[in-house]
mmCIF file with all atom_site columns, C-alpha atoms in Angstrom:
data_model
loop_
_atom_site.group_PDB
_atom_site.id
_atom_site.type_symbol
_atom_site.label_atom_id
_atom_site.label_alt_id
_atom_site.label_comp_id
_atom_site.label_asym_id
_atom_site.label_entity_id
_atom_site.label_seq_id
_atom_site.pdbx_PDB_ins_code
_atom_site.Cartn_x
_atom_site.Cartn_y
_atom_site.Cartn_z
_atom_site.occupancy
_atom_site.B_iso_or_equiv
_atom_site.pdbx_formal_charge
_atom_site.auth_seq_id
_atom_site.auth_comp_id
_atom_site.auth_asym_id
_atom_site.auth_atom_id
_atom_site.pdbx_PDB_model_num
ATOM 1   C CA . MET N 1 1   ? 4.683   3.331   16.578  1.00 0.00 ? 263 MET N CA 1
ATOM 2   C CA . TRP N 1 2   ? 1.712   1.452   15.193  1.00 0.00 ? 264 TRP N CA 1
ATOM 3   C CA . ASN N 1 3   ? 2.440   -2.174  14.878  1.00 0.00 ? 265 ASN N CA 1
ATOM 4   C CA . VAL N 1 4   ? 5.177   -2.275  12.409  1.00 0.00 ? 266 VAL N CA 1
ATOM 5   C CA . ASP N 1 5   ? 8.957   -3.345  12.552  1.00 0.00 ? 267 ASP N CA 1
ATOM 6   C CA . LEU N 1 6   ? 11.301  -0.539  11.640  1.00 0.00 ? 268 LEU N CA 1
ATOM 7   C CA . ILE N 1 7   ? 13.729  -2.395  9.324   1.00 0.00 ? 269 ILE N CA 1
ATOM 8   C CA . ALA N 1 8   ? 15.356  1.078   8.079   1.00 0.00 ? 270 ALA N CA 1
ATOM 9   C CA . THR N 1 9   ? 16.681  3.647   10.344  1.00 0.00 ? 271 THR N CA 1
ATOM 10  C CA . ASP N 1 10  ? 15.322  6.380   8.718   1.00 0.00 ? 272 ASP N CA 1
ATOM 11  C CA . ALA N 1 11  ? 11.535  4.734   8.180   1.00 0.00 ? 273 ALA N CA 1
ATOM 12  C CA . VAL N 1 12  ? 10.033  7.501   10.273  1.00 0.00 ? 274 VAL N CA 1
ATOM 13  C CA . GLN N 1 13  ? 11.618  10.202  7.892   1.00 0.00 ? 275 GLN N CA 1
ATOM 14  C CA . ARG N 1 14  ? 10.870  8.287   4.810   1.00 0.00 ? 276 ARG N CA 1
ATOM 15  C CA . ALA N 1 15  ? 7.124   7.899   5.835   1.00 0.00 ? 277 ALA N CA 1
ATOM 16  C CA . ALA N 1 16  ? 6.740   11.747  6.893   1.00 0.00 ? 278 ALA N CA 1
ATOM 17  C CA . ASN N 1 17  ? 7.948   12.742  3.466   1.00 0.00 ? 279 ASN N CA 1
ATOM 18  C CA . ILE N 1 18  ? 5.427   10.830  1.248   1.00 0.00 ? 280 ILE N CA 1
ATOM 19  C CA . GLN N 1 19  ? 2.555   12.693  -0.496  1.00 0.00 ? 281 GLN N CA 1
ATOM 20  C CA . LEU N 1 20  ? 1.349   9.659   -2.145  1.00 0.00 ? 282 LEU N CA 1
ATOM 21  C CA . MET N 1 21  ? 0.483   6.116   -0.681  1.00 0.00 ? 283 MET N CA 1
ATOM 22  C CA . LEU N 1 22  ? -0.229  3.387   -3.124  1.00 0.00 ? 284 LEU N CA 1
ATOM 23  C CA . SER N 1 23  ? -0.951  -0.376  -2.366  1.00 0.00 ? 285 SER N CA 1
ATOM 24  C CA . ASP N 1 24  ? -1.250  -3.736  -4.248  1.00 0.00 ? 286 ASP N CA 1
ATOM 25  C CA . ASN N 1 25  ? -4.390  -5.155  -4.103  1.00 0.00 ? 287 ASN N CA 1
ATOM 26  C CA . ASP N 1 26  ? -4.185  -9.079  -3.618  1.00 0.00 ? 288 ASP N CA 1
ATOM 27  C CA . GLY N 1 27  ? -1.912  -10.231 -0.862  1.00 0.00 ? 289 GLY N CA 1
ATOM 28  C CA . VAL N 1 28  ? -2.217  -6.949  0.627   1.00 0.00 ? 290 VAL N CA 1
ATOM 29  C CA . LEU N 1 29  ? -5.784  -5.701  1.074   1.00 0.00 ? 291 LEU N CA 1
ATOM 30  C CA . THR N 1 30  ? -6.959  -9.357  0.511   1.00 0.00 ? 292 THR N CA 1
ATOM 31  C CA . ASP N 1 31  ? -5.405  -12.432 1.952   1.00 0.00 ? 293 ASP N CA 1
ATOM 32  C CA . ALA N 1 32  ? -4.269  -13.463 -1.501  1.00 0.00 ? 294 ALA N CA 1
ATOM 33  C CA . CYS N 1 33  ? -7.170  -16.210 -1.558  1.00 0.00 ? 295 CYS N CA 1
ATOM 34  C CA . VAL N 1 34  ? -9.763  -16.702 -3.896  1.00 0.00 ? 296 VAL N CA 1
ATOM 35  C CA . TYR N 1 35  ? -13.149 -18.227 -2.730  1.00 0.00 ? 297 TYR N CA 1
ATOM 36  C CA . TYR N 1 36  ? -15.729 -19.820 -5.033  1.00 0.00 ? 298 TYR N CA 1
ATOM 37  C CA . SER N 1 37  ? -19.457 -20.529 -4.030  1.00 0.00 ? 299 SER N CA 1
ATOM 38  C CA . GLU N 1 38  ? -21.082 -23.597 -4.913  1.00 0.00 ? 300 GLU N CA 1
ATOM 39  C CA . SER N 1 39  ? -22.726 -21.849 -7.616  1.00 0.00 ? 301 SER N CA 1
ATOM 40  C CA . GLY N 1 40  ? -19.108 -20.707 -8.825  1.00 0.00 ? 302 GLY N CA 1
ATOM 41  C CA . GLU N 1 41  ? -19.195 -17.356 -8.081  1.00 0.00 ? 303 GLU N CA 1
ATOM 42  C CA . THR N 1 42  ? -15.743 -15.910 -7.118  1.00 0.00 ? 304 THR N CA 1
ATOM 43  C CA . LEU N 1 43  ? -15.507 -13.989 -3.792  1.00 0.00 ? 305 LEU N CA 1
ATOM 44  C CA . LYS N 1 44  ? -12.634 -11.899 -2.280  1.00 0.00 ? 306 LYS N CA 1
ATOM 45  C CA . LYS N 1 45  ? -12.388 -10.636 1.248   1.00 0.00 ? 307 LYS N CA 1
ATOM 46  C CA . TYR N 1 46  ? -11.387 -7.038  2.309   1.00 0.00 ? 308 TYR N CA 1
ATOM 47  C CA . ASN N 1 47  ? -10.652 -5.848  5.797   1.00 0.00 ? 309 ASN N CA 1
ATOM 48  C CA . MET N 1 48  ? -12.806 -2.830  6.653   1.00 0.00 ? 310 MET N CA 1
ATOM 49  C CA . ARG N 1 49  ? -10.020 -1.419  9.029   1.00 0.00 ? 311 ARG N CA 1
ATOM 50  C CA . ASP N 1 50  ? -7.775  -1.218  5.779   1.00 0.00 ? 312 ASP N CA 1
ATOM 51  C CA . GLY N 1 51  ? -10.459 0.998   4.328   1.00 0.00 ? 313 GLY N CA 1
ATOM 52  C CA . MET N 1 52  ? -10.205 3.333   7.455   1.00 0.00 ? 314 MET N CA 1
ATOM 53  C CA . GLY N 1 53  ? -6.734  3.317   6.880   1.00 0.00 ? 315 GLY N CA 1
ATOM 54  C CA . PHE N 1 54  ? -7.084  5.118   3.284   1.00 0.00 ? 316 PHE N CA 1
ATOM 55  C CA . ASP N 1 55  ? -9.493  7.360   4.925   1.00 0.00 ? 317 ASP N CA 1
ATOM 56  C CA . ARG N 1 56  ? -7.171  8.489   7.894   1.00 0.00 ? 318 ARG N CA 1
ATOM 57  C CA . LEU N 1 57  ? -4.179  8.880   5.344   1.00 0.00 ? 319 LEU N CA 1
ATOM 58  C CA . ARG N 1 58  ? -6.294  11.322  3.273   1.00 0.00 ? 320 ARG N CA 1
ATOM 59  C CA . GLU N 1 59  ? -8.020  13.353  6.231   1.00 0.00 ? 321 GLU N CA 1
ATOM 60  C CA . ILE N 1 60  ? -5.307  13.547  8.783   1.00 0.00 ? 322 ILE N CA 1
ATOM 61  C CA . ALA N 1 61  ? -2.073  13.256  7.055   1.00 0.00 ? 323 ALA N CA 1
ATOM 62  C CA . LYS N 1 62  ? -3.175  14.999  3.589   1.00 0.00 ? 324 LYS N CA 1
ATOM 63  C CA . ILE N 1 63  ? -1.979  12.104  1.729   1.00 0.00 ? 325 ILE N CA 1
ATOM 64  C CA . GLU N 1 64  ? -3.336  10.820  -1.535  1.00 0.00 ? 326 GLU N CA 1
ATOM 65  C CA . THR N 1 65  ? -4.137  7.185   -1.963  1.00 0.00 ? 327 THR N CA 1
ATOM 66  C CA . GLY N 1 66  ? -4.457  4.536   -4.585  1.00 0.00 ? 328 GLY N CA 1
ATOM 67  C CA . ILE N 1 67  ? -3.821  1.192   -5.832  1.00 0.00 ? 329 ILE N CA 1
ATOM 68  C CA . VAL N 1 68  ? -1.753  -0.504  -8.477  1.00 0.00 ? 330 VAL N CA 1
ATOM 69  C CA . THR N 1 69  ? -2.531  -4.106  -9.192  1.00 0.00 ? 331 THR N CA 1
ATOM 70  C CA . ARG N 1 70  ? -1.683  -6.570  -11.804 1.00 0.00 ? 332 ARG N CA 1
ATOM 71  C CA . GLU N 1 71  ? -5.043  -8.484  -11.586 1.00 0.00 ? 333 GLU N CA 1
ATOM 72  C CA . GLU N 1 72  ? -7.898  -7.258  -13.981 1.00 0.00 ? 334 GLU N CA 1
ATOM 73  C CA . THR N 1 73  ? -10.730 -7.929  -11.656 1.00 0.00 ? 335 THR N CA 1
ATOM 74  C CA . GLU N 1 74  ? -13.821 -5.990  -10.895 1.00 0.00 ? 336 GLU N CA 1
ATOM 75  C CA . PHE N 1 75  ? -12.971 -6.362  -7.250  1.00 0.00 ? 337 PHE N CA 1
ATOM 76  C CA . ALA N 1 76  ? -10.267 -4.194  -7.103  1.00 0.00 ? 338 ALA N CA 1
ATOM 77  C CA . ARG N 1 77  ? -12.175 -1.653  -9.129  1.00 0.00 ? 339 ARG N CA 1
ATOM 78  C CA . ARG N 1 78  ? -15.213 -1.793  -7.092  1.00 0.00 ? 340 ARG N CA 1
ATOM 79  C CA . ARG N 1 79  ? -13.084 -1.574  -3.917  1.00 0.00 ? 341 ARG N CA 1
ATOM 80  C CA . ALA N 1 80  ? -11.318 1.285   -5.142  1.00 0.00 ? 342 ALA N CA 1
ATOM 81  C CA . GLU N 1 81  ? -14.469 3.162   -5.885  1.00 0.00 ? 343 GLU N CA 1
ATOM 82  C CA . LYS N 1 82  ? -15.928 2.747   -2.503  1.00 0.00 ? 344 LYS N CA 1
ATOM 83  C CA . LEU N 1 83  ? -12.632 3.885   -0.890  1.00 0.00 ? 345 LEU N CA 1
ATOM 84  C CA . LYS N 1 84  ? -12.587 7.027   -3.177  1.00 0.00 ? 346 LYS N CA 1
ATOM 85  C CA . LEU N 1 85  ? -9.069  6.285   -4.187  1.00 0.00 ? 347 LEU N CA 1
ATOM 86  C CA . SER N 1 86  ? -7.537  9.178   -6.509  1.00 0.00 ? 348 SER N CA 1
ATOM 87  C CA . GLU N 1 87  ? -5.238  6.488   -8.402  1.00 0.00 ? 349 GLU N CA 1
ATOM 88  C CA . VAL N 1 88  ? -6.671  3.392   -9.802  1.00 0.00 ? 350 VAL N CA 1
ATOM 89  C CA . LEU N 1 89  ? -4.348  1.290   -11.856 1.00 0.00 ? 351 LEU N CA 1
ATOM 90  C CA . ILE N 1 90  ? -5.676  -2.173  -12.434 1.00 0.00 ? 352 ILE N CA 1
ATOM 91  C CA . GLY N 1 91  ? -4.350  -4.539  -15.065 1.00 0.00 ? 353 GLY N CA 1
ATOM 92  C CA . ILE N 1 92  ? -0.453  -3.104  -14.733 1.00 0.00 ? 354 ILE N CA 1
ATOM 93  C CA . LYS N 1 93  ? 2.090   -5.144  -15.869 1.00 0.00 ? 355 LYS N CA 1
ATOM 94  C CA . ASP N 1 94  ? 4.946   -2.780  -15.568 1.00 0.00 ? 356 ASP N CA 1
ATOM 95  C CA . LYS N 1 95  ? 4.365   -1.401  -12.200 1.00 0.00 ? 357 LYS N CA 1
ATOM 96  C CA . PRO N 1 96  ? 7.522   0.588   -11.697 1.00 0.00 ? 358 PRO N CA 1
ATOM 97  C CA . LEU N 1 97  ? 6.922   2.256   -15.221 1.00 0.00 ? 359 LEU N CA 1
ATOM 98  C CA . ALA N 1 98  ? 3.182   3.243   -13.888 1.00 0.00 ? 360 ALA N CA 1
ATOM 99  C CA . ILE N 1 99  ? 4.554   4.518   -10.562 1.00 0.00 ? 361 ILE N CA 1
ATOM 100 C CA . ARG N 1 100 ? 7.009   6.673   -12.561 1.00 0.00 ? 362 ARG N CA 1
ATOM 101 C CA . GLU N 1 101 ? 4.290   7.814   -15.040 1.00 0.00 ? 363 GLU N CA 1
ATOM 102 C CA . ILE N 1 102 ? 2.073   8.674   -11.803 1.00 0.00 ? 364 ILE N CA 1
ATOM 103 C CA . ALA N 1 103 ? 5.161   10.572  -10.081 1.00 0.00 ? 365 ALA N CA 1
ATOM 104 C CA . LYS N 1 104 ? 5.776   12.576  -13.309 1.00 0.00 ? 366 LYS N CA 1
ATOM 105 C CA . ALA N 1 105 ? 1.955   13.229  -13.685 1.00 0.00 ? 367 ALA N CA 1
ATOM 106 C CA . LYS N 1 106 ? 1.703   14.527  -10.184 1.00 0.00 ? 368 LYS N CA 1
ATOM 107 C CA . ASN N 1 107 ? 5.232   16.622  -10.287 1.00 0.00 ? 369 ASN N CA 1
ATOM 108 C CA . LEU N 1 108 ? 6.372   14.348  -7.542  1.00 0.00 ? 370 LEU N CA 1
ATOM 109 C CA . SER N 1 109 ? 9.645   12.711  -7.010  1.00 0.00 ? 371 SER N CA 1
ATOM 110 C CA . LEU N 1 110 ? 9.913   8.918   -6.242  1.00 0.00 ? 372 LEU N CA 1
ATOM 111 C CA . GLU N 1 111 ? 10.923  9.714   -2.781  1.00 0.00 ? 373 GLU N CA 1
ATOM 112 C CA . GLN N 1 112 ? 7.535   11.320  -2.042  1.00 0.00 ? 374 GLN N CA 1
ATOM 113 C CA . ILE N 1 113 ? 5.622   8.025   -3.159  1.00 0.00 ? 375 ILE N CA 1
ATOM 114 C CA . GLY N 1 114 ? 5.064   5.044   -0.710  1.00 0.00 ? 376 GLY N CA 1
ATOM 115 C CA . PHE N 1 115 ? 3.948   1.404   -1.573  1.00 0.00 ? 377 PHE N CA 1
ATOM 116 C CA . ILE N 1 116 ? 3.106   -1.640  -0.198  1.00 0.00 ? 378 ILE N CA 1
ATOM 117 C CA . GLY N 1 117 ? 3.462   -4.786  -2.005  1.00 0.00 ? 379 GLY N CA 1
ATOM 118 C CA . ASP N 1 118 ? 3.782   -8.335  -0.901  1.00 0.00 ? 380 ASP N CA 1
ATOM 119 C CA . ASP N 1 119 ? 4.758   -10.647 -4.172  1.00 0.00 ? 381 ASP N CA 1
ATOM 120 C CA . MET N 1 120 ? 7.405   -10.774 -6.762  1.00 0.00 ? 382 MET N CA 1
ATOM 121 C CA . ASN N 1 121 ? 5.833   -8.137  -8.996  1.00 0.00 ? 383 ASN N CA 1
ATOM 122 C CA . ASP N 1 122 ? 6.080   -5.567  -6.401  1.00 0.00 ? 384 ASP N CA 1
ATOM 123 C CA . LEU N 1 123 ? 9.983   -5.879  -5.647  1.00 0.00 ? 385 LEU N CA 1
ATOM 124 C CA . GLU N 1 124 ? 10.855  -3.342  -8.317  1.00 0.00 ? 386 GLU N CA 1
ATOM 125 C CA . VAL N 1 125 ? 8.463   -0.933  -7.253  1.00 0.00 ? 387 VAL N CA 1
ATOM 126 C CA . LEU N 1 126 ? 9.405   -1.320  -3.556  1.00 0.00 ? 388 LEU N CA 1
ATOM 127 C CA . LYS N 1 127 ? 13.166  -0.821  -4.725  1.00 0.00 ? 389 LYS N CA 1
ATOM 128 C CA . ILE N 1 128 ? 12.398  2.658   -6.193  1.00 0.00 ? 390 ILE N CA 1
ATOM 129 C CA . VAL N 1 129 ? 9.928   4.221   -4.005  1.00 0.00 ? 391 VAL N CA 1
ATOM 130 C CA . GLY N 1 130 ? 10.780  6.690   -0.853  1.00 0.00 ? 392 GLY N CA 1
ATOM 131 C CA . PHE N 1 131 ? 9.009   4.559   1.720   1.00 0.00 ? 393 PHE N CA 1
ATOM 132 C CA . ALA N 1 132 ? 8.363   0.808   1.083   1.00 0.00 ? 394 ALA N CA 1
ATOM 133 C CA . ALA N 1 133 ? 6.112   -1.596  3.223   1.00 0.00 ? 395 ALA N CA 1
ATOM 134 C CA . CYS N 1 134 ? 4.834   -5.021  3.433   1.00 0.00 ? 396 CYS N CA 1
ATOM 135 C CA . PRO N 1 135 ? 2.488   -7.293  5.031   1.00 0.00 ? 397 PRO N CA 1
ATOM 136 C CA . LYS N 1 136 ? 4.259   -9.588  7.713   1.00 0.00 ? 398 LYS N CA 1
ATOM 137 C CA . ASP N 1 137 ? 3.538   -12.620 5.236   1.00 0.00 ? 399 ASP N CA 1
ATOM 138 C CA . ALA N 1 138 ? 5.183   -11.040 2.183   1.00 0.00 ? 400 ALA N CA 1
ATOM 139 C CA . LEU N 1 139 ? 7.676   -13.165 0.477   1.00 0.00 ? 401 LEU N CA 1
ATOM 140 C CA . PRO N 1 140 ? 11.317  -13.133 1.998   1.00 0.00 ? 402 PRO N CA 1
ATOM 141 C CA . ALA N 1 141 ? 12.609  -11.221 -1.158  1.00 0.00 ? 403 ALA N CA 1
ATOM 142 C CA . ILE N 1 142 ? 10.059  -8.426  -0.399  1.00 0.00 ? 404 ILE N CA 1
ATOM 143 C CA . LEU N 1 143 ? 10.632  -8.201  3.481   1.00 0.00 ? 405 LEU N CA 1
ATOM 144 C CA . GLU N 1 144 ? 14.448  -7.648  2.516   1.00 0.00 ? 406 GLU N CA 1
ATOM 145 C CA . VAL N 1 145 ? 13.672  -4.337  0.566   1.00 0.00 ? 407 VAL N CA 1
ATOM 146 C CA . CYS N 1 146 ? 11.107  -2.780  2.961   1.00 0.00 ? 408 CYS N CA 1
ATOM 147 C CA . HIS N 1 147 ? 11.546  0.054   5.266   1.00 0.00 ? 409 HIS N CA 1
ATOM 148 C CA . VAL N 1 148 ? 8.874   -1.140  7.552   1.00 0.00 ? 410 VAL N CA 1
ATOM 149 C CA . VAL N 1 149 ? 7.117   -4.625  7.915   1.00 0.00 ? 411 VAL N CA 1
ATOM 150 C CA . ALA N 1 150 ? 3.476   -4.548  8.987   1.00 0.00 ? 412 ALA N CA 1
ATOM 151 C CA . HIS N 1 151 ? 2.550   -7.063  12.226  1.00 0.00 ? 413 HIS N CA 1
ATOM 152 C CA . LEU N 1 152 ? -0.264  -8.196  10.208  1.00 0.00 ? 414 LEU N CA 1
ATOM 153 C CA . PRO N 1 153 ? -0.738  -10.384 7.355   1.00 0.00 ? 415 PRO N CA 1
ATOM 154 C CA . GLY N 1 154 ? -2.287  -9.042  4.011   1.00 0.00 ? 416 GLY N CA 1
ATOM 155 C CA . GLY N 1 155 ? -6.109  -9.132  4.089   1.00 0.00 ? 417 GLY N CA 1
ATOM 156 C CA . HIS N 1 156 ? -6.065  -8.698  8.030   1.00 0.00 ? 418 HIS N CA 1
ATOM 157 C CA . GLY N 1 157 ? -4.986  -5.185  8.572   1.00 0.00 ? 419 GLY N CA 1
ATOM 158 C CA . ALA N 1 158 ? -1.596  -4.804  7.173   1.00 0.00 ? 420 ALA N CA 1
ATOM 159 C CA . PHE N 1 159 ? -2.483  -1.790  5.344   1.00 0.00 ? 421 PHE N CA 1
ATOM 160 C CA . ARG N 1 160 ? -3.882  -0.165  8.532   1.00 0.00 ? 422 ARG N CA 1
ATOM 161 C CA . CYS N 1 161 ? -0.698  -0.713  10.372  1.00 0.00 ? 423 CYS N CA 1
ATOM 162 C CA . VAL N 1 162 ? 1.222   1.032   7.672   1.00 0.00 ? 424 VAL N CA 1
ATOM 163 C CA . ALA N 1 163 ? -1.228  3.786   7.506   1.00 0.00 ? 425 ALA N CA 1
ATOM 164 C CA . GLU N 1 164 ? -1.289  4.497   11.011  1.00 0.00 ? 426 GLU N CA 1
ATOM 165 C CA . PHE N 1 165 ? 2.739   4.527   11.093  1.00 0.00 ? 427 PHE N CA 1
ATOM 166 C CA . ILE N 1 166 ? 2.635   7.044   8.264   1.00 0.00 ? 428 ILE N CA 1
ATOM 167 C CA . ILE N 1 167 ? 0.186   9.244   10.093  1.00 0.00 ? 429 ILE N CA 1
ATOM 168 C CA . GLU N 1 168 ? 2.292   9.222   13.366  1.00 0.00 ? 430 GLU N CA 1
ATOM 169 C CA . SER N 1 169 ? 5.433   9.942   11.317  1.00 0.00 ? 431 SER N CA 1
ATOM 170 C CA . LYS N 1 170 ? 3.813   12.993  9.715   1.00 0.00 ? 432 LYS N CA 1
ATOM 171 C CA . LEU N 1 171 ? 2.470   14.257  12.801  1.00 0.00 ? 433 LEU N CA 1
ATOM 172 C CA . ALA N 1 172 ? 5.523   13.943  14.579  1.00 0.00 ? 434 ALA N CA 1
ATOM 173 C CA . LYS N 1 173 ? 7.443   15.750  11.776  1.00 0.00 ? 435 LYS N CA 1
ATOM 174 C CA . ASN N 1 174 ? 5.016   18.473  11.995  1.00 0.00 ? 436 ASN N CA 1
ATOM 175 C CA . GLU N 1 175 ? 5.496   18.890  15.665  1.00 0.00 ? 437 GLU N CA 1
ATOM 176 C CA . SER N 1 176 ? 9.241   19.548  15.541  1.00 0.00 ? 438 SER N CA 1
#
């Protein structure tokens, strides 16, 4: 499998069953840092490999993709637009409620939803979804509840690691 540690014995089955993969933004798609230029401009860094992970999930595994983030920034909105994400929830204070609403609107069970997060505001979501993942530099409480842990830290391809694991899991399920 592709650069993840399997924490749960049923991680492959869980990954193979998801229909929607959602991600936090800061700390997963970025390195959780904010950069300031001398002129005061705020910058964030995104990894292009993560972007390809979103594309491959949609194209190969036929999984819808999106972000659910607490931050209300134009960074996340612009990145989501570039990635052509179907679900873009920005400024979300109650992530579990938002996930339940998405599930209901899309007629999905929570078991059909995957989420990758890194910090305490992701903890309750990771506990309710069918497939929970995190970057290797996630907080200890997050590492404890995830089904898989990416070998890479947030902002350095962690999402891509998880995306490839999901794709391989889906393909293995289809072959059997």
